[in-house]
PDB file of C-alpha atoms and ligand atoms in Angstrom:
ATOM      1  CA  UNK A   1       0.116 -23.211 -15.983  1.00 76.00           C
ATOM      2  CA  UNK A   2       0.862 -22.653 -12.123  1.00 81.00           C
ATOM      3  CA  UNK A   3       2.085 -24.929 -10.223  1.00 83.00           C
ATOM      4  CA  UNK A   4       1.340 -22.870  -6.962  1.00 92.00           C
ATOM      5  CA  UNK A   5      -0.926 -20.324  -5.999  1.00 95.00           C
ATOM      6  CA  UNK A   6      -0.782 -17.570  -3.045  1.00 97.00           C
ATOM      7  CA  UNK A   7      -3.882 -15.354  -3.309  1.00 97.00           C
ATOM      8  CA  UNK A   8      -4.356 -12.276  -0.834  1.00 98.00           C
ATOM      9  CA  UNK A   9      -8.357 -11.550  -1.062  1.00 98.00           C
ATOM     10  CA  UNK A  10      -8.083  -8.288   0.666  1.00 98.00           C
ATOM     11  CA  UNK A  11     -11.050  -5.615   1.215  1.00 98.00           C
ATOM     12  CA  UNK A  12     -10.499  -3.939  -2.351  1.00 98.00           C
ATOM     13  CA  UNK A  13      -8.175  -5.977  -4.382  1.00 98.00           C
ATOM     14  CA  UNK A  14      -7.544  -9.841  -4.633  1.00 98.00           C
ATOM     15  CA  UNK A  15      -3.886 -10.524  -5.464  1.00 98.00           C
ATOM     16  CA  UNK A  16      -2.926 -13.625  -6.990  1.00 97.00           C
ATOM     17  CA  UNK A  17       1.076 -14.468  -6.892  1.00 97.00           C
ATOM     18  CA  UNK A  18       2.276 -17.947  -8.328  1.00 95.00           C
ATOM     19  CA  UNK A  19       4.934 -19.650 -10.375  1.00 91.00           C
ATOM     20  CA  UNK A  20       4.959 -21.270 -13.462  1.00 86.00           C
ATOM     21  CA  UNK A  21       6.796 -24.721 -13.999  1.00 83.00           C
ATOM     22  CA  UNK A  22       9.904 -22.608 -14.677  1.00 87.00           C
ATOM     23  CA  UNK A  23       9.442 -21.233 -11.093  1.00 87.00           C
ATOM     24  CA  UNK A  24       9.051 -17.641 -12.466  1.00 91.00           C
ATOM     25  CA  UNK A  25       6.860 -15.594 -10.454  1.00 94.00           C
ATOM     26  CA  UNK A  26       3.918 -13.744 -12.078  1.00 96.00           C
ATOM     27  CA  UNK A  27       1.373 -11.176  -9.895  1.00 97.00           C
ATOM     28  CA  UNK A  28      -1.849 -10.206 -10.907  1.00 97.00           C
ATOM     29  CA  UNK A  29      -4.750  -8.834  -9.322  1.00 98.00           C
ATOM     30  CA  UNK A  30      -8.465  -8.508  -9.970  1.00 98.00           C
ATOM     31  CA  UNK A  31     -11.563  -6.389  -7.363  1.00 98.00           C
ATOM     32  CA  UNK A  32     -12.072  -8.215  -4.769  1.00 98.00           C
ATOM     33  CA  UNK A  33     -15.774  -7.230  -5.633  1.00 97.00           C
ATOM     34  CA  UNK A  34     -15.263  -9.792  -9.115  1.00 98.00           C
ATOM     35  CA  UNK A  35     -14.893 -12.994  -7.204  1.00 97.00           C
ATOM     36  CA  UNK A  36     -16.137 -14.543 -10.551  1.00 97.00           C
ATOM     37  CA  UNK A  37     -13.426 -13.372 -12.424  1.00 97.00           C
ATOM     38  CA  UNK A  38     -10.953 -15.033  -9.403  1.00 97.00           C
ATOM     39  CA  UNK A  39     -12.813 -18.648 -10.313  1.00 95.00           C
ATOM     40  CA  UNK A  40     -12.904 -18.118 -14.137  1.00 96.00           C
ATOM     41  CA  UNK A  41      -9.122 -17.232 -13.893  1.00 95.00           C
ATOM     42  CA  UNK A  42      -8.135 -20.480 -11.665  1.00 93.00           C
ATOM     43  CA  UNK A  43     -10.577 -23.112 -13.812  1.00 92.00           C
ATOM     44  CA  UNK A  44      -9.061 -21.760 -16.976  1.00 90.00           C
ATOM     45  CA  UNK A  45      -5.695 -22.600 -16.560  1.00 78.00           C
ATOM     46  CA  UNK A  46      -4.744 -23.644 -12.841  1.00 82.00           C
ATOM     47  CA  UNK A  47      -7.346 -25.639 -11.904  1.00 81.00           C
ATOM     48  CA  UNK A  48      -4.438 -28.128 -10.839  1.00 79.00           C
ATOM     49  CA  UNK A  49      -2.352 -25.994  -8.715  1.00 83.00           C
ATOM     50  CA  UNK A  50      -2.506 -25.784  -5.120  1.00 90.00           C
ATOM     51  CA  UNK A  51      -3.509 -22.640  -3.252  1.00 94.00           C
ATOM     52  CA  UNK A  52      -3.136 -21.000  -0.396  1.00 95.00           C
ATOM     53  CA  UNK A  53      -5.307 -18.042   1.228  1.00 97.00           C
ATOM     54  CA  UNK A  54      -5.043 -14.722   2.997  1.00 98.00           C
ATOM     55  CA  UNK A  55      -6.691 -11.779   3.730  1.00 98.00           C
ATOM     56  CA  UNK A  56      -9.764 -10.393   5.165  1.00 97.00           C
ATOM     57  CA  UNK A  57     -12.088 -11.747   1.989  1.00 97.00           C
ATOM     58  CA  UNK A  58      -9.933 -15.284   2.247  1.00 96.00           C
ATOM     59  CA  UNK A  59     -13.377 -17.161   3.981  1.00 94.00           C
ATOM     60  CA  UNK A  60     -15.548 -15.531   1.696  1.00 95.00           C
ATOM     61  CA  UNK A  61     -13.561 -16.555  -1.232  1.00 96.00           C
ATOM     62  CA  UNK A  62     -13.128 -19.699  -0.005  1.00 94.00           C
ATOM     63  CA  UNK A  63     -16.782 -19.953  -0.046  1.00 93.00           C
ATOM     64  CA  UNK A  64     -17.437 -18.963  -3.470  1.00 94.00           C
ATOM     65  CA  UNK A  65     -15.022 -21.411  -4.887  1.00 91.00           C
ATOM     66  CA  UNK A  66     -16.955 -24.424  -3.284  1.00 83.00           C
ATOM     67  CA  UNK A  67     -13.439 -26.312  -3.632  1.00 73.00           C
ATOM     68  CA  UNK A  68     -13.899 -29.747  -2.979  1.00 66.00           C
ATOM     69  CA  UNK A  69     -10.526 -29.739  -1.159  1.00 73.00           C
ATOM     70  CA  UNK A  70      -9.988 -27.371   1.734  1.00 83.00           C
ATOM     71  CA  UNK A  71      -8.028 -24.836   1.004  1.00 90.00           C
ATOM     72  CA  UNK A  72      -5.077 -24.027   3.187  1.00 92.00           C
ATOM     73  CA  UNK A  73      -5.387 -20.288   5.153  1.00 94.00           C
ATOM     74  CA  UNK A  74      -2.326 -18.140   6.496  1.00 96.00           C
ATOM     75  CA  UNK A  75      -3.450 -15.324   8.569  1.00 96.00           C
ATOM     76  CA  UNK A  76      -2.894 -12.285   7.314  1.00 96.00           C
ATOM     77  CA  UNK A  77       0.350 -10.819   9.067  1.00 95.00           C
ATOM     78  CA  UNK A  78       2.007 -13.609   8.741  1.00 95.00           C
ATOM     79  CA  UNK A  79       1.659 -13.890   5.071  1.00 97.00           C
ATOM     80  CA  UNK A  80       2.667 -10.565   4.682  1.00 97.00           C
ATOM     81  CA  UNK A  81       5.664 -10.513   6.826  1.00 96.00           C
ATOM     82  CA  UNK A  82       6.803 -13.910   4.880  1.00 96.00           C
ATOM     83  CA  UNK A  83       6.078 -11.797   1.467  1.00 97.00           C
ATOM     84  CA  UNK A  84       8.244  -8.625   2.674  1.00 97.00           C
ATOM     85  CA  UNK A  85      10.785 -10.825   4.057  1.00 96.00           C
ATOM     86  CA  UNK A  86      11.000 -12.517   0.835  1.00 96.00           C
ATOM     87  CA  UNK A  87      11.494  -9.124  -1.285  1.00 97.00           C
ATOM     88  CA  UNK A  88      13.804  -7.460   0.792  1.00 97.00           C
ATOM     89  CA  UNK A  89      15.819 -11.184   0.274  1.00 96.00           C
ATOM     90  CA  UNK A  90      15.313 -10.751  -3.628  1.00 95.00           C
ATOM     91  CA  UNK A  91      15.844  -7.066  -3.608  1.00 96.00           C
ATOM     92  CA  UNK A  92      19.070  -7.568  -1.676  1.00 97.00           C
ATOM     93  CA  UNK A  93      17.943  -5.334   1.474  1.00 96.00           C
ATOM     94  CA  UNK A  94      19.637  -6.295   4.770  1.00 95.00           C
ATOM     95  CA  UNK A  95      16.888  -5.244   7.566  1.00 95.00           C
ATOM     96  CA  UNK A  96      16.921  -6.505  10.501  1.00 94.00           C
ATOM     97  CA  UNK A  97      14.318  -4.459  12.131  1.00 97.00           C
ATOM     98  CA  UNK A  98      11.795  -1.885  10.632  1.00 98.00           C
ATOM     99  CA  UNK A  99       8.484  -0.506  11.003  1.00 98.00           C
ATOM    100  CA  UNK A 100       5.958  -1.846   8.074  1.00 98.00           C
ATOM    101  CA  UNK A 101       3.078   0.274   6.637  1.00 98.00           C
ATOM    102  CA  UNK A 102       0.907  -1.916   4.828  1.00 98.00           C
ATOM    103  CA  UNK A 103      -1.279   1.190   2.869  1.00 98.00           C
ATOM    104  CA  UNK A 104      -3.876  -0.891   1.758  1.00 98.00           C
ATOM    105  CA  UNK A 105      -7.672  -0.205   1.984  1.00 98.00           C
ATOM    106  CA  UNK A 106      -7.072   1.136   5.149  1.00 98.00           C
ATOM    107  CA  UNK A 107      -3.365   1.199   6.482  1.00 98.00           C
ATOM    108  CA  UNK A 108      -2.150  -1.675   8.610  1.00 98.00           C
ATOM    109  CA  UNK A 109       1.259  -0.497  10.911  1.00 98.00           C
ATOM    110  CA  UNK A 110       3.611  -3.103  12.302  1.00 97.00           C
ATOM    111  CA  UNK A 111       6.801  -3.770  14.007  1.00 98.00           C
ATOM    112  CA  UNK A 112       9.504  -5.645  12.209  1.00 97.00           C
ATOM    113  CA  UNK A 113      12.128  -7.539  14.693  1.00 96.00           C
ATOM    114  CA  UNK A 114      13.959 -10.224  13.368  1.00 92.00           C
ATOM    115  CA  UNK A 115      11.900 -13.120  12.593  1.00 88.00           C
ATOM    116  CA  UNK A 116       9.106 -11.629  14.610  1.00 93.00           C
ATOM    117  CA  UNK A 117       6.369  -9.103  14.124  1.00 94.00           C
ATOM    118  CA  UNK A 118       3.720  -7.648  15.968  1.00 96.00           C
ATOM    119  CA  UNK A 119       1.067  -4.780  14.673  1.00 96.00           C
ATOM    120  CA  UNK A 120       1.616  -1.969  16.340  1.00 98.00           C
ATOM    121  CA  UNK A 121      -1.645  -0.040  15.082  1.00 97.00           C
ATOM    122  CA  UNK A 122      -2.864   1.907  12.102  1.00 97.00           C
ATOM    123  CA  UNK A 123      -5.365   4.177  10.522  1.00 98.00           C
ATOM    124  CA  UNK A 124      -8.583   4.272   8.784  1.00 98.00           C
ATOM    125  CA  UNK A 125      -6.985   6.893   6.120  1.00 98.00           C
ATOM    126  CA  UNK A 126      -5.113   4.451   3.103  1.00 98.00           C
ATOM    127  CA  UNK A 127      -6.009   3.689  -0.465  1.00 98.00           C
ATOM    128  CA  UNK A 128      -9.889   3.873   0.075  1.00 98.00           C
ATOM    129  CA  UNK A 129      -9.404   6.942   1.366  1.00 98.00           C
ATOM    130  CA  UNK A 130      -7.842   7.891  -1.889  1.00 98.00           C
ATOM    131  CA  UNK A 131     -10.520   6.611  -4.427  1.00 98.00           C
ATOM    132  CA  UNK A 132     -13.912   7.788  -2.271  1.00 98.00           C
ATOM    133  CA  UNK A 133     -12.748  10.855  -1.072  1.00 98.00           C
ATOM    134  CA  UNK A 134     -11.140  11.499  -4.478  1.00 98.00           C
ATOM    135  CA  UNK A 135     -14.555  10.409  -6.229  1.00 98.00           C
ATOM    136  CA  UNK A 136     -16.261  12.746  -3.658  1.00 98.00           C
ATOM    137  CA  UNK A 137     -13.709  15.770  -5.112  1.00 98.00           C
ATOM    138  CA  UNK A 138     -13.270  15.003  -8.776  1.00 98.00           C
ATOM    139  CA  UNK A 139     -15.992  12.467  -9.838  1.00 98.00           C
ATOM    140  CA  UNK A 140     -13.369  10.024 -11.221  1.00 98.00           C
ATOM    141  CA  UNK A 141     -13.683   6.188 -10.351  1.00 98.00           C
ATOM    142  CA  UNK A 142     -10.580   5.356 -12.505  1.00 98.00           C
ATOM    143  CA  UNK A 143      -7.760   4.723  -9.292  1.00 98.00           C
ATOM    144  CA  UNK A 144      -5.499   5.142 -12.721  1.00 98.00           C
ATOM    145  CA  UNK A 145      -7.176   8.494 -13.738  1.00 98.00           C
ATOM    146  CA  UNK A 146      -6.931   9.390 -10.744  1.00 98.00           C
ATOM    147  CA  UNK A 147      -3.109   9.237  -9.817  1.00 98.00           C
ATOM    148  CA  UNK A 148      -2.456  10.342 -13.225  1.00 98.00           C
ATOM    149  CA  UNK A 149      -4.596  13.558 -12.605  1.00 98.00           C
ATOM    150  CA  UNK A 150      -3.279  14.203  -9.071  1.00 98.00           C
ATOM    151  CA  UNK A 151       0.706  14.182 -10.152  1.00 98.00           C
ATOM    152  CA  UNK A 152      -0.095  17.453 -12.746  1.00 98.00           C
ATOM    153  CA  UNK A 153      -1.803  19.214  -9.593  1.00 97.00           C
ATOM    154  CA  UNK A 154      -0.269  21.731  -6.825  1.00 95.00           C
ATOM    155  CA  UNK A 155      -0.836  21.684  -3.332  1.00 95.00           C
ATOM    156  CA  UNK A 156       0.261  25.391  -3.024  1.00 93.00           C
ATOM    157  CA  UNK A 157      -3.577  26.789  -2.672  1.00 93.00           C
ATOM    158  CA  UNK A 158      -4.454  23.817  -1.306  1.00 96.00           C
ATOM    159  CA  UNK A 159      -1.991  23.152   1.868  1.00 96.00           C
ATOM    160  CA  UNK A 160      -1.119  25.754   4.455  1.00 95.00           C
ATOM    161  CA  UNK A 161       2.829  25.278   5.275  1.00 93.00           C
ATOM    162  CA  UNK A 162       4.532  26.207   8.617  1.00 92.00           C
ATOM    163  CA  UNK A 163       5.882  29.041   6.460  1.00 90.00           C
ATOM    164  CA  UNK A 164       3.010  30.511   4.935  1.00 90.00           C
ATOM    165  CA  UNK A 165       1.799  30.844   8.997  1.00 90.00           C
ATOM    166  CA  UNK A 166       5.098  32.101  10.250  1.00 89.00           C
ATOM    167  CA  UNK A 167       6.078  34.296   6.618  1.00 84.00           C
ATOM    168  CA  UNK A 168       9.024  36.285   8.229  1.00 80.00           C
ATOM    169  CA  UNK A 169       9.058  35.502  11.699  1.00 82.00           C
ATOM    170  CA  UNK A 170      11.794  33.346  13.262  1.00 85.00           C
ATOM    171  CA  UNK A 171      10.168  29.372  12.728  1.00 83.00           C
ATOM    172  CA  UNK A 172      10.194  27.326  15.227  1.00 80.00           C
ATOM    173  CA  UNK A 173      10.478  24.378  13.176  1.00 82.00           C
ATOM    174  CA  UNK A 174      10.646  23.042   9.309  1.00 85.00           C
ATOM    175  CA  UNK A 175       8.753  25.776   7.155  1.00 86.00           C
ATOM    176  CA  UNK A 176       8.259  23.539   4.678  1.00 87.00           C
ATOM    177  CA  UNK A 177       6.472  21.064   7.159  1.00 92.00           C
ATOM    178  CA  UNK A 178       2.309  21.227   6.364  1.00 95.00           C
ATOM    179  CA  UNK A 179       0.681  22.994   9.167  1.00 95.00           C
ATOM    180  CA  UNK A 180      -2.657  22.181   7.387  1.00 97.00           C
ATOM    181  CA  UNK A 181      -3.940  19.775   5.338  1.00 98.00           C
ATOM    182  CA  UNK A 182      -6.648  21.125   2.605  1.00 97.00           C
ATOM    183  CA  UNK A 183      -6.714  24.399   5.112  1.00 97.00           C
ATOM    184  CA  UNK A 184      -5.356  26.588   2.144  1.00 95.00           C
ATOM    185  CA  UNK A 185      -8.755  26.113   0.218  1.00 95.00           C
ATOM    186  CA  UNK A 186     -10.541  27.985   2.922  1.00 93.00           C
ATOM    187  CA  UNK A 187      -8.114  30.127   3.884  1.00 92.00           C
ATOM    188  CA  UNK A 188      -6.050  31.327   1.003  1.00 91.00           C
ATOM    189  CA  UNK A 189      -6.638  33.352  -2.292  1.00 80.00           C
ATOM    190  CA  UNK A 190      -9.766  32.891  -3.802  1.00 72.00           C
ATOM    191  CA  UNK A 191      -8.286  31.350  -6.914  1.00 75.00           C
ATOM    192  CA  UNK A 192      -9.632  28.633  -8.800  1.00 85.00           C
ATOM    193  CA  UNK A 193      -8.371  25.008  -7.723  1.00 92.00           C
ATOM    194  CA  UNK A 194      -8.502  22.077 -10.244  1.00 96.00           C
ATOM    195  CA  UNK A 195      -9.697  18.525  -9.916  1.00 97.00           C
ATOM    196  CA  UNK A 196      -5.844  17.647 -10.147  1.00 98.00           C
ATOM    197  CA  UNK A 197      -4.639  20.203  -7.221  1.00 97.00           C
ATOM    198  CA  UNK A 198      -7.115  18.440  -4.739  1.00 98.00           C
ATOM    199  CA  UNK A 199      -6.300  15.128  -5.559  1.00 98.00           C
ATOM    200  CA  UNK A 200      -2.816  15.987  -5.302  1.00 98.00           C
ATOM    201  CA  UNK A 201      -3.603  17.450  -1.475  1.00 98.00           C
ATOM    202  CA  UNK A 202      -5.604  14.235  -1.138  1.00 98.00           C
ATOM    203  CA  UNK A 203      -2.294  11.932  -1.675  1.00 98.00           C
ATOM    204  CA  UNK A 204      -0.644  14.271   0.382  1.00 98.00           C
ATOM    205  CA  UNK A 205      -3.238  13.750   3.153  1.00 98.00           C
ATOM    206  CA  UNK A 206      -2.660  10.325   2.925  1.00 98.00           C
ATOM    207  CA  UNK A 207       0.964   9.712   2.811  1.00 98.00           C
ATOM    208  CA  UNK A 208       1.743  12.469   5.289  1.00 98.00           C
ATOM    209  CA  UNK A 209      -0.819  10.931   8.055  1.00 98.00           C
ATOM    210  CA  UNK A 210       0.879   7.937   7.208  1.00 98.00           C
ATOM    211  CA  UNK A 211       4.804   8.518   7.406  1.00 98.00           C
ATOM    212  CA  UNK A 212       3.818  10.545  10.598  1.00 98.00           C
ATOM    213  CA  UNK A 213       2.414   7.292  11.915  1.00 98.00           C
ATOM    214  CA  UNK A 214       5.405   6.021  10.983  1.00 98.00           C
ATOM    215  CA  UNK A 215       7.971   7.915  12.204  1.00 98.00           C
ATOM    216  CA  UNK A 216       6.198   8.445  15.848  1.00 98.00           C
ATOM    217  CA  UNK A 217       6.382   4.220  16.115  1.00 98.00           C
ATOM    218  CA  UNK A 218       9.696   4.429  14.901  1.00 98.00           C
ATOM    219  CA  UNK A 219      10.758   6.638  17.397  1.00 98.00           C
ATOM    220  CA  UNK A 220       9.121   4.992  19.916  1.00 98.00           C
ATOM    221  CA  UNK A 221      10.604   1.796  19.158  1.00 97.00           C
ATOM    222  CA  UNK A 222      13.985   2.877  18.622  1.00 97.00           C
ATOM    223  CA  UNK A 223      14.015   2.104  14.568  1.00 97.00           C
ATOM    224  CA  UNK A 224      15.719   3.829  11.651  1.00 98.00           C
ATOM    225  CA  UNK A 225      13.768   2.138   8.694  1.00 98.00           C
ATOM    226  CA  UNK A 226       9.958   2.508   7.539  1.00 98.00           C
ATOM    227  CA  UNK A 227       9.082  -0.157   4.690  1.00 98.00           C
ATOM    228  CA  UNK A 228       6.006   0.909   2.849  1.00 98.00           C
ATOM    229  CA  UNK A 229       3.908  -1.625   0.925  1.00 98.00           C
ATOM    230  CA  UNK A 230       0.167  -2.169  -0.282  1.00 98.00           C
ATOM    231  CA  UNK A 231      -1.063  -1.662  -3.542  1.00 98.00           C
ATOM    232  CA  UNK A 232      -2.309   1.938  -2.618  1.00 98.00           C
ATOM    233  CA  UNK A 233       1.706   2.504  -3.812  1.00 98.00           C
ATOM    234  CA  UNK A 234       0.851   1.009  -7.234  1.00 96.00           C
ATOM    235  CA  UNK A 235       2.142   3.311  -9.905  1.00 96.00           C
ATOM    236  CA  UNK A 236       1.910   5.923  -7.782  1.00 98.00           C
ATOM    237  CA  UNK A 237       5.059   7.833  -7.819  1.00 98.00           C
ATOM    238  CA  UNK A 238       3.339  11.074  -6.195  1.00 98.00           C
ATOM    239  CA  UNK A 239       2.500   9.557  -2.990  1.00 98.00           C
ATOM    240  CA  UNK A 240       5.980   7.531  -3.194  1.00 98.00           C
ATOM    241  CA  UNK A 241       7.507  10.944  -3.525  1.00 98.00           C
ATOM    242  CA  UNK A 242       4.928  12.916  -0.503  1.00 98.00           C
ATOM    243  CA  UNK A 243       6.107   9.520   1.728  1.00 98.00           C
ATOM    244  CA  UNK A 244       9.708   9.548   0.951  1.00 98.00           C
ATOM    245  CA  UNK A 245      10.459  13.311   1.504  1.00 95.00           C
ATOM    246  CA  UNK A 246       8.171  12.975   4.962  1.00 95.00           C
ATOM    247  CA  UNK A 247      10.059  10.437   6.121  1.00 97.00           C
ATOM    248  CA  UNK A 248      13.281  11.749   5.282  1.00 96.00           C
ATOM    249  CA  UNK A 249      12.734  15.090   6.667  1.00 93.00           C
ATOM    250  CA  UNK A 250      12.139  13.132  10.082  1.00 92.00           C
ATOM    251  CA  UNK A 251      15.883  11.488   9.654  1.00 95.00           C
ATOM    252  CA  UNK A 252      14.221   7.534   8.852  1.00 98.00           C
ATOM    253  CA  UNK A 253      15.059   5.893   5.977  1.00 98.00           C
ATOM    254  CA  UNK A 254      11.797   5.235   3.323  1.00 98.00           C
ATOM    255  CA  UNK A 255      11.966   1.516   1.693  1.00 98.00           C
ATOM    256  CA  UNK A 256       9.810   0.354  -1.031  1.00 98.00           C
ATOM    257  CA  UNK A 257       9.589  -2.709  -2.511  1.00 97.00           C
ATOM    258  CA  UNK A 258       9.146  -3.237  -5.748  1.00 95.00           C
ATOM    259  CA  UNK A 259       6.058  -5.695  -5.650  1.00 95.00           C
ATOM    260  CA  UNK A 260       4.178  -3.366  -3.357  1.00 93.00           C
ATOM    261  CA  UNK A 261       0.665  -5.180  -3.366  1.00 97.00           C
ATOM    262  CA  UNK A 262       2.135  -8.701  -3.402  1.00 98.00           C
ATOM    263  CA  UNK A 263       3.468  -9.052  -0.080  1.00 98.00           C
ATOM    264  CA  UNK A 264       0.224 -11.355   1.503  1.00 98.00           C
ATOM    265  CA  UNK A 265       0.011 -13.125  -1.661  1.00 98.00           C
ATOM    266  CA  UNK A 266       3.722 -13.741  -1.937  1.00 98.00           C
ATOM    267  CA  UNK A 267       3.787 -14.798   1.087  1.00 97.00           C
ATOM    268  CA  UNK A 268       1.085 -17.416   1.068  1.00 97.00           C
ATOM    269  CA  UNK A 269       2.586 -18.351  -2.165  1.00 97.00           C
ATOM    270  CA  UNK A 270       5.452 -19.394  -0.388  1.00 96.00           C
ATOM    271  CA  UNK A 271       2.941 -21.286   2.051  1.00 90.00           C
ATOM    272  CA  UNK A 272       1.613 -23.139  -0.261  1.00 82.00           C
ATOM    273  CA  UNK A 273       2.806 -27.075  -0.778  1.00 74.00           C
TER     274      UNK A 273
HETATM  275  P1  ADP B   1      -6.596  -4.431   0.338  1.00 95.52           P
HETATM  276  O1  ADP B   1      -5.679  -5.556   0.698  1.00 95.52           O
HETATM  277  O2  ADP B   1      -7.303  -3.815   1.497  1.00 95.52           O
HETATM  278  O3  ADP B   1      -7.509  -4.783  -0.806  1.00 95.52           O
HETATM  279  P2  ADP B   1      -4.541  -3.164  -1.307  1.00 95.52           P
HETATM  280  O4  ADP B   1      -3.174  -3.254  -0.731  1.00 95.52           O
HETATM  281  O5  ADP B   1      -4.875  -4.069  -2.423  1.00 95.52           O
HETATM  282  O6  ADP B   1      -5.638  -3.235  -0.167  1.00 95.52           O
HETATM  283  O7  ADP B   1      -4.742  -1.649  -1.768  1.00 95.52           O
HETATM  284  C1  ADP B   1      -5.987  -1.169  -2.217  1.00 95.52           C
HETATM  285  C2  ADP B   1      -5.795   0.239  -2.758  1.00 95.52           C
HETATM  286  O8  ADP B   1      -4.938   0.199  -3.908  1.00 95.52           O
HETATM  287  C3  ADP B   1      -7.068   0.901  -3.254  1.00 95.52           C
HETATM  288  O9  ADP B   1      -7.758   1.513  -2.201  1.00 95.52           O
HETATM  289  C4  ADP B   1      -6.539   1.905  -4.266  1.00 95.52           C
HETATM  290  O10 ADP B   1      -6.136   3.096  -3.641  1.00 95.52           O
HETATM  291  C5  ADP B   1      -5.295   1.231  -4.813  1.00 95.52           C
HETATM  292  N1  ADP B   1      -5.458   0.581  -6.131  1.00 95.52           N
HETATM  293  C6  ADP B   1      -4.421   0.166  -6.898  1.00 95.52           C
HETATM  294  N2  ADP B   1      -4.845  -0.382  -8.037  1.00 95.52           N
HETATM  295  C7  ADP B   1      -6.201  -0.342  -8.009  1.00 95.52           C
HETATM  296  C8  ADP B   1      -7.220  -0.758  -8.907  1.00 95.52           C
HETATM  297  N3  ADP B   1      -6.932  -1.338 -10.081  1.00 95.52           N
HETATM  298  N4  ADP B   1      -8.506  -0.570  -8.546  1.00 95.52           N
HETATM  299  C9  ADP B   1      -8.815  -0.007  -7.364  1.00 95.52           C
HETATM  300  N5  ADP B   1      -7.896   0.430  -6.483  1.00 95.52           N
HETATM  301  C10 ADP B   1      -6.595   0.272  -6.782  1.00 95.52           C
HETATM  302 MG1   MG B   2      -4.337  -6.093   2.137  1.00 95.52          MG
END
């Protein structure tokens, strides 16, 4: 039985974060596309508890629960900034100031300072990215399928690297930087690339337009650490590694947390009285 509920009803998934009445926290999710199975999972067993709502989907959940009480709203950044806040607290991370990637349906960026936050900017490339164009490439609809597929794949004939352009010439910077995304399958050997090769140059798409994002706002604003969140992370240890090694290579320090999804419905959790 909770005693509290945070729920982040974002564009693909609808995280639920709450504790019991031992104050342990517990995470779930369901598709934001399965309201129903949101409402079935509160009226079984937390019909009691009170909630509080983020995310895009938060009015239209709101409006398919018909709650006789209103339910309490954060917006959005705020409830995710409270939820990474909260983590790094837990997780024993001392950051003062960072940039935050929230790689969600689409990627959210923000700036980090103190107590404060403001977004900075983002892109339309993030998890839904991952699962259309990857269902455009491979067929698969399974986001677990799918990440399992993509970490036996190679982006050698897939990616074209600084160092496949420059071969023996004197580089003018990192050869092992990609100077193409995807630009190896039209330009390299004819040889036969598998399903799990071009969803493994999908992730890299993906985290590499993202830790460049990154890094550029970090530079501009004069920070050292990128947090990445957002349930596009979610047992995804390929685009963990693509993200980390990007980020590294520009001299920033990577930080994930360990309840990547949760942050907006942590933080309304902790909202919620
Ligand atoms: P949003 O808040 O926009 O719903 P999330 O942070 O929940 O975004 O991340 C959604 C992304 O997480 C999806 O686009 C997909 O890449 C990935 N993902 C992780 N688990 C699942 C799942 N069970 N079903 C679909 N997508 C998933
Ligand atoms: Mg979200």
């Amino acid at each position: 039985m909770a005693t509290k509920i945070g729920i982040d009803a974002g564009g693909t998934l609808t995280k639920i974060a709450y504790w019991d009445e031992k104050k342990q926290l517990h995470l779930l999710n369901f598709l934001s596309s399965n309201f129903k199975a949101v409402k079935d999972w509160i009226e079984s067993n937390h019909s009691l508890a009170s909630i509080c709502l983020t995310g895009g989907r938060a009015e239209q959940l709101k409006k398919y629960l018909l709650s006789q009480n209103d339910i309490p709203y954060i917006v959005e950044f705020d409830a995710t900034m409270a939820g990474v806040m909260y983590q790094l607290k837990q997780e024993n991370i001392h950051c003062e100031k960072a940039i935050i990637a929230n790689i969600g349906t689409g990627t959210s960026i923000h700036l980090m300072n103190g107590e404060s936050h403001r977004r900075l900017g983002g892109t339309g490339i993030g998890g839904g990215t991952l699962i259309g164009l990857g269902q455009v490439l491979t067929g698969i609809t399974s986001y677990e399928e799918m990440i399992n597929l993509s970490k036996s794949g190679s982006r050698e004939f897939i990616d074209i690297l600084v160092s496949d352009i420059y071969e023996s010439n004197k580089l003018p910077l990192n050869g092992s930087l990609t100077a193409s995304n995807f630009g190896g399958v039209a330009l390299k050997s004819t040889e036969n690339k598998s399903h799990a090769d071009y969803l493994s140059g999908l992730q890299g798409i993906i985290g590499e337009v993202v830790a460049s994002l990154c890094i550029q706002a970090a530079d501009a604003h004069n920070v050292n650490r990128v947090i990445y969140i957002g349930s596009t992370l979610e047992n995804n240890d390929l685009l963990k590694k693509i993200i980390q090694s990007y980020t590294n290579l520009k001299e920033k320090e990577p930080i994930f947390l360990e309840k990547h999804g949760y942050s907006g419905a942590i933080g309304a959790l902790l909202e919620s009285i």
